[in-house]
Tab-separated table of C-alpha atoms in Angstrom:
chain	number	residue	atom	x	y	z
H	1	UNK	CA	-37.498	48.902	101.265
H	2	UNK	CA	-35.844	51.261	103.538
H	3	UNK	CA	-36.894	54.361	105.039
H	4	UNK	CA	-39.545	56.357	102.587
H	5	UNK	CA	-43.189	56.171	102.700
H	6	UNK	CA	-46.388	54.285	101.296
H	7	UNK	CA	-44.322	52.201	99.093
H	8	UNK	CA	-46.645	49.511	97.933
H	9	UNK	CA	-46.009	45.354	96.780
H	10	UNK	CA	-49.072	44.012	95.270
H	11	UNK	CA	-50.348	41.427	93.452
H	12	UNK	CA	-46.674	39.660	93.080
H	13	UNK	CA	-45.914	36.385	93.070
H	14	UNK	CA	-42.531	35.817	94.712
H	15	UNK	CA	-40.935	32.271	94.922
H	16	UNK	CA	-37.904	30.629	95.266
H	17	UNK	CA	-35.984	33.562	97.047
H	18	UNK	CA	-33.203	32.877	98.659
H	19	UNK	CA	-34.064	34.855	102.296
H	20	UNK	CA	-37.162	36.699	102.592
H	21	UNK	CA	-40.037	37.710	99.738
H	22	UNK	CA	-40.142	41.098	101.343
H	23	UNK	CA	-37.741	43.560	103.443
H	24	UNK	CA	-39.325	46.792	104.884
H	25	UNK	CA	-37.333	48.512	107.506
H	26	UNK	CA	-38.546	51.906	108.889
H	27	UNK	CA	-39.799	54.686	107.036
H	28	UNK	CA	-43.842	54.756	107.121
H	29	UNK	CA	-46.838	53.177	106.100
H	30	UNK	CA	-45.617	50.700	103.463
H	31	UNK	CA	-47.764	47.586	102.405
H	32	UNK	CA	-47.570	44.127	100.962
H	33	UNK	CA	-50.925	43.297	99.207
H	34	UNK	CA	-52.112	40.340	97.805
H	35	UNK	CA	-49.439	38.682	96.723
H	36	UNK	CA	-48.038	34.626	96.995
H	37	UNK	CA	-45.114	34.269	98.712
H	38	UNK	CA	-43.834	30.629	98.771
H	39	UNK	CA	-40.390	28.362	99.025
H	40	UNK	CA	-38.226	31.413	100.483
H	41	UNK	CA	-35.391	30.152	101.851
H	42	UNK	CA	-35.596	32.430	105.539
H	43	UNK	CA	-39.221	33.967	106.208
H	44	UNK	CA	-41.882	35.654	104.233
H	45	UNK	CA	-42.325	39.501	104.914
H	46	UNK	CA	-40.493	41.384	107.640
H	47	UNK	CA	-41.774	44.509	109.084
H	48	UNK	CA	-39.873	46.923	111.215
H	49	UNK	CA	-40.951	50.819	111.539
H	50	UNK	CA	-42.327	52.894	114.228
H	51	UNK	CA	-40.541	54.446	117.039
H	52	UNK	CA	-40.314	52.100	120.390
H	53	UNK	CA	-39.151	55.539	122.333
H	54	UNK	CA	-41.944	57.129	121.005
H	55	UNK	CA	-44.813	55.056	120.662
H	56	UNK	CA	-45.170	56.593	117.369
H	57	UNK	CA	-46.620	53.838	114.743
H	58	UNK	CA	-44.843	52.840	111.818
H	59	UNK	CA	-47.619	51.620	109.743
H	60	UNK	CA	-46.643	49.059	107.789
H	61	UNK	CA	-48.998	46.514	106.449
H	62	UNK	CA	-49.382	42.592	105.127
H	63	UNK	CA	-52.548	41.981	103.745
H	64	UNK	CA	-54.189	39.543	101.749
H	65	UNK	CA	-51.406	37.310	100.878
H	66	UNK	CA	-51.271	33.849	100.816
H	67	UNK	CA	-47.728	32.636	102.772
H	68	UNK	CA	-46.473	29.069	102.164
H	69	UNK	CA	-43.469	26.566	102.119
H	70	UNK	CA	-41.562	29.149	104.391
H	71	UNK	CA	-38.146	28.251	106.068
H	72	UNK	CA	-36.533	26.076	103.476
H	73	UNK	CA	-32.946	25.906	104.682
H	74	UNK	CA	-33.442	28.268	108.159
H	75	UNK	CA	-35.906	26.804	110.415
H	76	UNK	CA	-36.737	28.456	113.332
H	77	UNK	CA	-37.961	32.433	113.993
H	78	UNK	CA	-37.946	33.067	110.078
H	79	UNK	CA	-42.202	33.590	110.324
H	80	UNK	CA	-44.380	34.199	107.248
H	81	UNK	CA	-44.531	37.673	109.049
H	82	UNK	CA	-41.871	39.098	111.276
H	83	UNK	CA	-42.962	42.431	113.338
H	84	UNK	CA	-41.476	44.877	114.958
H	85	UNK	CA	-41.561	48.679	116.443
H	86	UNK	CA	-44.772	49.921	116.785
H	87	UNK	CA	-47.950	49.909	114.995
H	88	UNK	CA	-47.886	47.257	112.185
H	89	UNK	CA	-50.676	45.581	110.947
H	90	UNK	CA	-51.101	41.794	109.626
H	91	UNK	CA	-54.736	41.099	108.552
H	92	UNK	CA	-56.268	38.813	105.867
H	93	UNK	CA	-53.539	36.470	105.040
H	94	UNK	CA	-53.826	32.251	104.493
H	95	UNK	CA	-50.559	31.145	106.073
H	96	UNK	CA	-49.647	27.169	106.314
H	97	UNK	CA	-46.725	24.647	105.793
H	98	UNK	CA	-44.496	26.389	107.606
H	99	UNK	CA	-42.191	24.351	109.844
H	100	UNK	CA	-41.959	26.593	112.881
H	101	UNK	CA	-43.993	29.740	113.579
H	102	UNK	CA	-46.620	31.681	111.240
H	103	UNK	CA	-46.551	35.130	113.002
H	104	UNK	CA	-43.865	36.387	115.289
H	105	UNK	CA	-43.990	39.917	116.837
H	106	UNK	CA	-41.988	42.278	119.463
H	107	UNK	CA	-43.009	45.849	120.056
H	108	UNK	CA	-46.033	47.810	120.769
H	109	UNK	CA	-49.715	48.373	119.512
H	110	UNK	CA	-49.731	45.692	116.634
H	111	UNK	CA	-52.882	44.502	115.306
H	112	UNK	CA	-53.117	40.940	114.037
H	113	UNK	CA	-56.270	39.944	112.752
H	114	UNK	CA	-58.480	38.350	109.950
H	115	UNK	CA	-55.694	35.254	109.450
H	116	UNK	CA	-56.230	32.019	108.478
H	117	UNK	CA	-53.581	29.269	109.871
H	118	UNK	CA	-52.990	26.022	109.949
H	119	UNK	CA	-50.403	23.653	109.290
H	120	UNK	CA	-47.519	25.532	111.007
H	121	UNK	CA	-45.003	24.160	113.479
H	122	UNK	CA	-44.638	20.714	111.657
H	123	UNK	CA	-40.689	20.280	112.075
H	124	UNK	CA	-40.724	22.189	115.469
H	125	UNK	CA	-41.400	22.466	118.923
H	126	UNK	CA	-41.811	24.800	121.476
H	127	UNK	CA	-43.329	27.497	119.009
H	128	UNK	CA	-46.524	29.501	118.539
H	129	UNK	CA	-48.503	29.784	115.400
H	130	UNK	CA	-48.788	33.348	116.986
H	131	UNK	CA	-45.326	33.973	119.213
H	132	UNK	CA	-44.069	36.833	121.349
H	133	UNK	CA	-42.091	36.866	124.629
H	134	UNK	CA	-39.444	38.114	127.100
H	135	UNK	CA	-40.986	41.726	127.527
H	136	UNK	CA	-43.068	43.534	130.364
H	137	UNK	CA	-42.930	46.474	127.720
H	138	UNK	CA	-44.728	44.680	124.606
H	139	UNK	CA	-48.217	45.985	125.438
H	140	UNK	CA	-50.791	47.248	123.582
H	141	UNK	CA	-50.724	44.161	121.025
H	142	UNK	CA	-54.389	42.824	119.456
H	143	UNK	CA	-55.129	39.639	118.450
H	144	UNK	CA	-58.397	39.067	117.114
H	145	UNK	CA	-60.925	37.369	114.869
H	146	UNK	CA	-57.958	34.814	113.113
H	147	UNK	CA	-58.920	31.285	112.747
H	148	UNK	CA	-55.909	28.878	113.749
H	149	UNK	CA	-56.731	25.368	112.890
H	150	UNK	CA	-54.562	21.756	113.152
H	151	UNK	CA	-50.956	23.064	113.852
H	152	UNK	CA	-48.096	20.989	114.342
H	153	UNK	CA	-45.305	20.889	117.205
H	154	UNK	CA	-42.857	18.042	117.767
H	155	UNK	CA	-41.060	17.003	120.761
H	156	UNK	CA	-42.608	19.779	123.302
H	157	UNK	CA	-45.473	20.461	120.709
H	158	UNK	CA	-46.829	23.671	120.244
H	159	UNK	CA	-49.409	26.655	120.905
H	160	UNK	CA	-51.387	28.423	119.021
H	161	UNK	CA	-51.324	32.033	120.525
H	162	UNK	CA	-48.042	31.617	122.497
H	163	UNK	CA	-47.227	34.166	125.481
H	164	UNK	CA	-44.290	33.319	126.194
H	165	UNK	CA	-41.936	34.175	128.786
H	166	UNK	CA	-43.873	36.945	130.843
H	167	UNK	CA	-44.583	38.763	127.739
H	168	UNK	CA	-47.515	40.921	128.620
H	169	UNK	CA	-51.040	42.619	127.824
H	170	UNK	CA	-52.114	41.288	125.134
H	171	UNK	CA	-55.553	41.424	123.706
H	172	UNK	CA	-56.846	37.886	122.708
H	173	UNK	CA	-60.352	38.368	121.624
H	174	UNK	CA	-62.587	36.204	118.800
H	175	UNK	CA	-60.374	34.098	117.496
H	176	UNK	CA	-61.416	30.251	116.642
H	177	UNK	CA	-58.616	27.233	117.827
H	178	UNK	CA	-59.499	24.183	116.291
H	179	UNK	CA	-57.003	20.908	117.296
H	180	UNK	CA	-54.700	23.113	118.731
H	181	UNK	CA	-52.641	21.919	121.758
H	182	UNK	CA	-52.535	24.590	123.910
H	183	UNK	CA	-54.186	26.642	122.407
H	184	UNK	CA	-54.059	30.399	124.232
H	185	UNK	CA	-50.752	29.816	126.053
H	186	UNK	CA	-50.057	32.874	128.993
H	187	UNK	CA	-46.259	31.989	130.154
H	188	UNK	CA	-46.310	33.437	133.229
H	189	UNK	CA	-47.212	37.285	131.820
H	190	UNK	CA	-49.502	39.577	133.123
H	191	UNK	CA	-52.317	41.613	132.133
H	192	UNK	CA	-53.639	39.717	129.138
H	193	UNK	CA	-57.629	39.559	128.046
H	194	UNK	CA	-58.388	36.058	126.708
H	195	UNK	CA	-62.200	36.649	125.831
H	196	UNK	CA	-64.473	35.847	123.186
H	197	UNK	CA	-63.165	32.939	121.695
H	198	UNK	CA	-64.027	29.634	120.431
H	199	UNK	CA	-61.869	26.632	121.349
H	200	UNK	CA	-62.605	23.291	119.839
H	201	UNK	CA	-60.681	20.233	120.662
H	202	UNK	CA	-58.181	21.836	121.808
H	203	UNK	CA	-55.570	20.316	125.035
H	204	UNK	CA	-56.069	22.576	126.616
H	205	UNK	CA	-58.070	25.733	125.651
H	206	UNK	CA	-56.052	28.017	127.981
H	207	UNK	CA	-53.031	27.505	129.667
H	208	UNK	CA	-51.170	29.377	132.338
H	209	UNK	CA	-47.952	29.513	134.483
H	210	UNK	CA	-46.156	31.653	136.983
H	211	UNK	CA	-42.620	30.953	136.109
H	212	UNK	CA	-41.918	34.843	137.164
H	213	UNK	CA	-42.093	33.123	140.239
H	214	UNK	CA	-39.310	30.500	139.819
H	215	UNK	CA	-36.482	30.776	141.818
H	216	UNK	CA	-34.180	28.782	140.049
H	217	UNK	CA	-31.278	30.898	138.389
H	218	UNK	CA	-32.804	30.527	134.679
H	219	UNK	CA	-36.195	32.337	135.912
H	220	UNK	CA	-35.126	34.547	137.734
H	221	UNK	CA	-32.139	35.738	135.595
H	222	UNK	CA	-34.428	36.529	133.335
H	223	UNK	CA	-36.774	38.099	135.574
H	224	UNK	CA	-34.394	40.417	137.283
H	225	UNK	CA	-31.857	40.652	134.737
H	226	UNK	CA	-33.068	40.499	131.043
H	227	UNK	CA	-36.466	41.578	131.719
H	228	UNK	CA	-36.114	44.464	133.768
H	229	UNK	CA	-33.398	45.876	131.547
H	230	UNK	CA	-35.918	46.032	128.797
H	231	UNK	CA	-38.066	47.690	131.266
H	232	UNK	CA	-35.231	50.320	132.038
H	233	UNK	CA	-34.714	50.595	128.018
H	234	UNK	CA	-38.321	52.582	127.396
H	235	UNK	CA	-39.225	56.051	129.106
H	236	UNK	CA	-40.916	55.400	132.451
H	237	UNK	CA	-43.550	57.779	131.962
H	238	UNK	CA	-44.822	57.903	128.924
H	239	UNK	CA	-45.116	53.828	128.501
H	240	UNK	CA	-46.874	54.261	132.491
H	241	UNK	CA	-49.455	57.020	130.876
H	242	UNK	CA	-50.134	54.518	128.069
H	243	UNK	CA	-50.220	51.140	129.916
H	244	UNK	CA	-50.843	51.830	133.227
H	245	UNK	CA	-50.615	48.441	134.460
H	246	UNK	CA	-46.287	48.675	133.921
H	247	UNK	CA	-46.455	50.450	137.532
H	248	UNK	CA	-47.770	47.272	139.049
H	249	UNK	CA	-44.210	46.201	138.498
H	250	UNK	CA	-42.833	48.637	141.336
H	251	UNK	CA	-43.400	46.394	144.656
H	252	UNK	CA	-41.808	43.369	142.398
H	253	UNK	CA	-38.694	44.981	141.401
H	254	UNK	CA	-38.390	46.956	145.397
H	255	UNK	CA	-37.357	42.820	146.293
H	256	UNK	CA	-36.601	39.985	144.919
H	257	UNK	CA	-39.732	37.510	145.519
H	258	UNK	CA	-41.104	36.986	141.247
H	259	UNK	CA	-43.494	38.139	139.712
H	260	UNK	CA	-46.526	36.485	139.441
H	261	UNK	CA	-48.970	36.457	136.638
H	262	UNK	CA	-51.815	38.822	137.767
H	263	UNK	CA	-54.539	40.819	135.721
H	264	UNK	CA	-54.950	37.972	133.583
H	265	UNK	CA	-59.209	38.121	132.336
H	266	UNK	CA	-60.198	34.671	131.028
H	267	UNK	CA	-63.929	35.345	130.170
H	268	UNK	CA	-66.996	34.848	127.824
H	269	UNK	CA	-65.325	31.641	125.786
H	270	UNK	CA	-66.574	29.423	124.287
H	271	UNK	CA	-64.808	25.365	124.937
H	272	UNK	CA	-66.205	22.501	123.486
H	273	UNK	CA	-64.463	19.059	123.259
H	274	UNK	CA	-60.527	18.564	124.785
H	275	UNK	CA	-59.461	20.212	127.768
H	276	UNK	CA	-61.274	23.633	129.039
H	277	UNK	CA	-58.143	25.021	131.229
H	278	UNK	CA	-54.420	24.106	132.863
H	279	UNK	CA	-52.912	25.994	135.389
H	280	UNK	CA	-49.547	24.706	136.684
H	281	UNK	CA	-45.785	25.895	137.756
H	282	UNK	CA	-46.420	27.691	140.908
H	283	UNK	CA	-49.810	29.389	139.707
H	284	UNK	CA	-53.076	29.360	140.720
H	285	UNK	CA	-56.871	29.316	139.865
H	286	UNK	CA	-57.340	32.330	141.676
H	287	UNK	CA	-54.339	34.176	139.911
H	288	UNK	CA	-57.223	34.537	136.828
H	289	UNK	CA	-60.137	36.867	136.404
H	290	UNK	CA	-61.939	33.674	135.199
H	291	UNK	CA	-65.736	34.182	134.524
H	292	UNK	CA	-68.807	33.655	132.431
H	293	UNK	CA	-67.219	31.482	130.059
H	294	UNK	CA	-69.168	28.745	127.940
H	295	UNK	CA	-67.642	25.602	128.426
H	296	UNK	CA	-69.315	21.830	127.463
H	297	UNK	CA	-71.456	20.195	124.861
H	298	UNK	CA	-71.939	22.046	121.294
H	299	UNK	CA	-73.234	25.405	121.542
H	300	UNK	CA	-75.474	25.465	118.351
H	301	UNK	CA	-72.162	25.736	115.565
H	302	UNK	CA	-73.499	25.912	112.120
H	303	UNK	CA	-71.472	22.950	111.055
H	304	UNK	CA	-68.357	21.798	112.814
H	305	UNK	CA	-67.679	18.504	111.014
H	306	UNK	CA	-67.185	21.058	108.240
H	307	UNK	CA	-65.518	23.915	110.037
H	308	UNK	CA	-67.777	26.467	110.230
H	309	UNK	CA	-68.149	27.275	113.475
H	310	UNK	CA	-70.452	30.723	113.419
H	311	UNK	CA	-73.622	29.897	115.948
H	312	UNK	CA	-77.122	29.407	115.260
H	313	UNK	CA	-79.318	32.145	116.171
H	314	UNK	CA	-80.726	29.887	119.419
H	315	UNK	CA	-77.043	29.696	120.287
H	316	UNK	CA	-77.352	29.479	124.149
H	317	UNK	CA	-73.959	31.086	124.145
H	318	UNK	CA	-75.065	34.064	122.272
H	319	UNK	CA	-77.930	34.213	124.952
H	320	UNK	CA	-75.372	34.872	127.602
H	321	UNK	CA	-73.205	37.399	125.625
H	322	UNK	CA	-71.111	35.903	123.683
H	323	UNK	CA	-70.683	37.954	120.298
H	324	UNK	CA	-70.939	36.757	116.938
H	325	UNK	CA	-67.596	36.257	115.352
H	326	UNK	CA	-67.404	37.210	111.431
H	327	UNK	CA	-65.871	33.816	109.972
H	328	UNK	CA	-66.441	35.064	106.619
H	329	UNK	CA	-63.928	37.982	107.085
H	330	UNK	CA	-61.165	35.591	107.924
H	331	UNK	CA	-58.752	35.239	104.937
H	332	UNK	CA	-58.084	35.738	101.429
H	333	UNK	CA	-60.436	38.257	100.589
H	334	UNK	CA	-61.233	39.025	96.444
H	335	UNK	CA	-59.831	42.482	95.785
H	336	UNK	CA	-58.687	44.019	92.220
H	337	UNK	CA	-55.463	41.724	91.916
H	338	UNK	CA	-57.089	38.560	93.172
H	339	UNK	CA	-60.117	39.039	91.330
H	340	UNK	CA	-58.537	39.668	88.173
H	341	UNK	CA	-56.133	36.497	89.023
H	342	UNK	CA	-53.118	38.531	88.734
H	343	UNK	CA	-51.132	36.443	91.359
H	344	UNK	CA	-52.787	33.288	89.777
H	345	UNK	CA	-51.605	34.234	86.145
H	346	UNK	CA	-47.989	34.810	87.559
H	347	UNK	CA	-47.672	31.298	89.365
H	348	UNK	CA	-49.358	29.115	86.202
H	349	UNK	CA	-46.503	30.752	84.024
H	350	UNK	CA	-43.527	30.079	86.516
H	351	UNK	CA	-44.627	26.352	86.905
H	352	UNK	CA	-44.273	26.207	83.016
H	353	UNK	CA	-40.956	27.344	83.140
């Protein structure tokens, strides 16, 4: 789909394609709904719309699908769900055996939320169930209430929200990590909220780095090279009006010293089991706004063992603030084409065939 608007896929089964199940490239408000894509060769749905000069949204949608068996011949960046531009939205899917990231985004003001994931990274390393990097200018991203559960990751493993590369100010709030090695990953970016979540066996919940501060030529090449080009590549003022932290950048850029990963909020978690928090390559504890987070023996879950982690109402943690997180939203939701088992229907008559 090219260019036009409010085009709709729904209720499809799509298997056995060669690339991608789905190609949307600008135009507006176009959706995928509720359909199976599985064994593509490539990824799963790419969206690209929206207006990076702009900040005007695209508004393209993925919703309610269930992704699998991804990547068949190509096997890394060909996600379940590739985003770009501005204003996309990814909500309500079931994405798993996938052998190198689920979700992978670039651009502004995306909302990812409502996913289920698990199973992803299992022939790769080095790779985020959720992945984004290499841009001071990717702000205004949300990532919330998506349950990421026993990923993969081979050689240097993996994470499940991965900020990689200085990528910056992101909005991390109420998802669940359950056996997920590093499992909120900030690369050395800036201005990122990590709060509300649940980590569970994880190693470790939260991670962070200063490479921004590395002098060695990879570091800061990218630092003072790639990265501030992208900077130079959006207009000044209207990206500083709608992210004001972007000025911050100034005194960095006036030398050549790094930039270290400040404005980072780590607060009102929940950590039980694994490892609560890492901080390494040339940052510091006091680098994060790091407060009033929950972190020790079981905080009343309803039952773990079986992956239902909402709390009991005597939940000490929701008696110092921590708000409830609706587990029941996350998913494959019953709509008209799921209900009726359209997508069902289609797969049981393709196996036959």
């Amino acid at each position: 789909i090219r260019g036009g608007t409010n085009d709709l896929v729904a209720g499809s089964a799509l298997r056995l394609i060669g690339n991608y199940g789905v190609w949307i490239d600008g135009g507006h408000g176009h959706g995928v709904v509720s359909c199976d894509i599985s064994d593509t060769g490539d990824g799963g749905v790419h969206l690209s719309g929206g207006d990076r000069q702009t900040l005007a949204p695209g508004g393209h949608y993925v919703e309610n699908c269930h992704f699998q068996k991804q990547g068949r011949w190509s096997k890394c960046y060909v996600p379940a769900v590739l985003v770009s531009g501005v204003g996309q939205r990814v909500s309500h899917n079931l994405i798993h055996d996938h052998p190198h990231c689920a979700i992978l985004f670039g651009g502004n003001d995306h909302v990812i939320e409502f996913n289920e994931i698990h199973h992803v990274a299992l022939e790769t390393g080095d790779v985020g169930a959720i992945y984004a990097g290499r841009d001071w200018t990717y702000r205004g991203n949300v990532i919330r209430y998506n349950f990421i559960h026993e990923i993969g990751g081979v050689g240097m493993g993996s994470m499940g929200v991965y900020m990689d590369d200085c990528v910056s100010g992101t909005e991390i709030y109420g998802n669940v990590f359950y056996k997920v090695t590093r499992a909120a990953f900030l690369g050395g970016g800036r201005d990122h909220h990590v709060e509300n979540n649940i980590f569970v066996d994880c190693h470790p919940a939260v991670q962070l780095d200063a490479r921004g501060l590395d002098k060695s030529p990879v570091w800061h090449d990218m630092v003072y090279d790639t990265m501030k080009k992208n900077l130079a590549a959006v207009p000044a003022e209207l990206y500083r009006r709608r992210y004001p932290a972007i000025a911050a950048l100034d005194k960095y850029y006036a030398s050549d010293g790094g930039v270290p990963p400040e404005g980072n909020v780590v607060a009102h978690n929940i950590s039980v089991g694994g490892e609560w928090l890492s901080v390494g390559w040339h940052a510091k504890k006091e680098m994060l706004d790091l407060h009033d987070n929950y972190v020790g023996a079981d905080p009343g879950f309803v039952n773990a063992a079986k992956l239902d982690f909402r709390l009991k109402e005597d939940s000490p943690a929701l008696r110092a603030g921590f708000k409830p997180i609706p587990m029941e939203k996350i998913g494959l939701q019953e709509d008209d084409y799921r209900r009726h088992g359209v997508v069902e229907a289609l797969l049981a008559e393709g196996s036959s065939h």
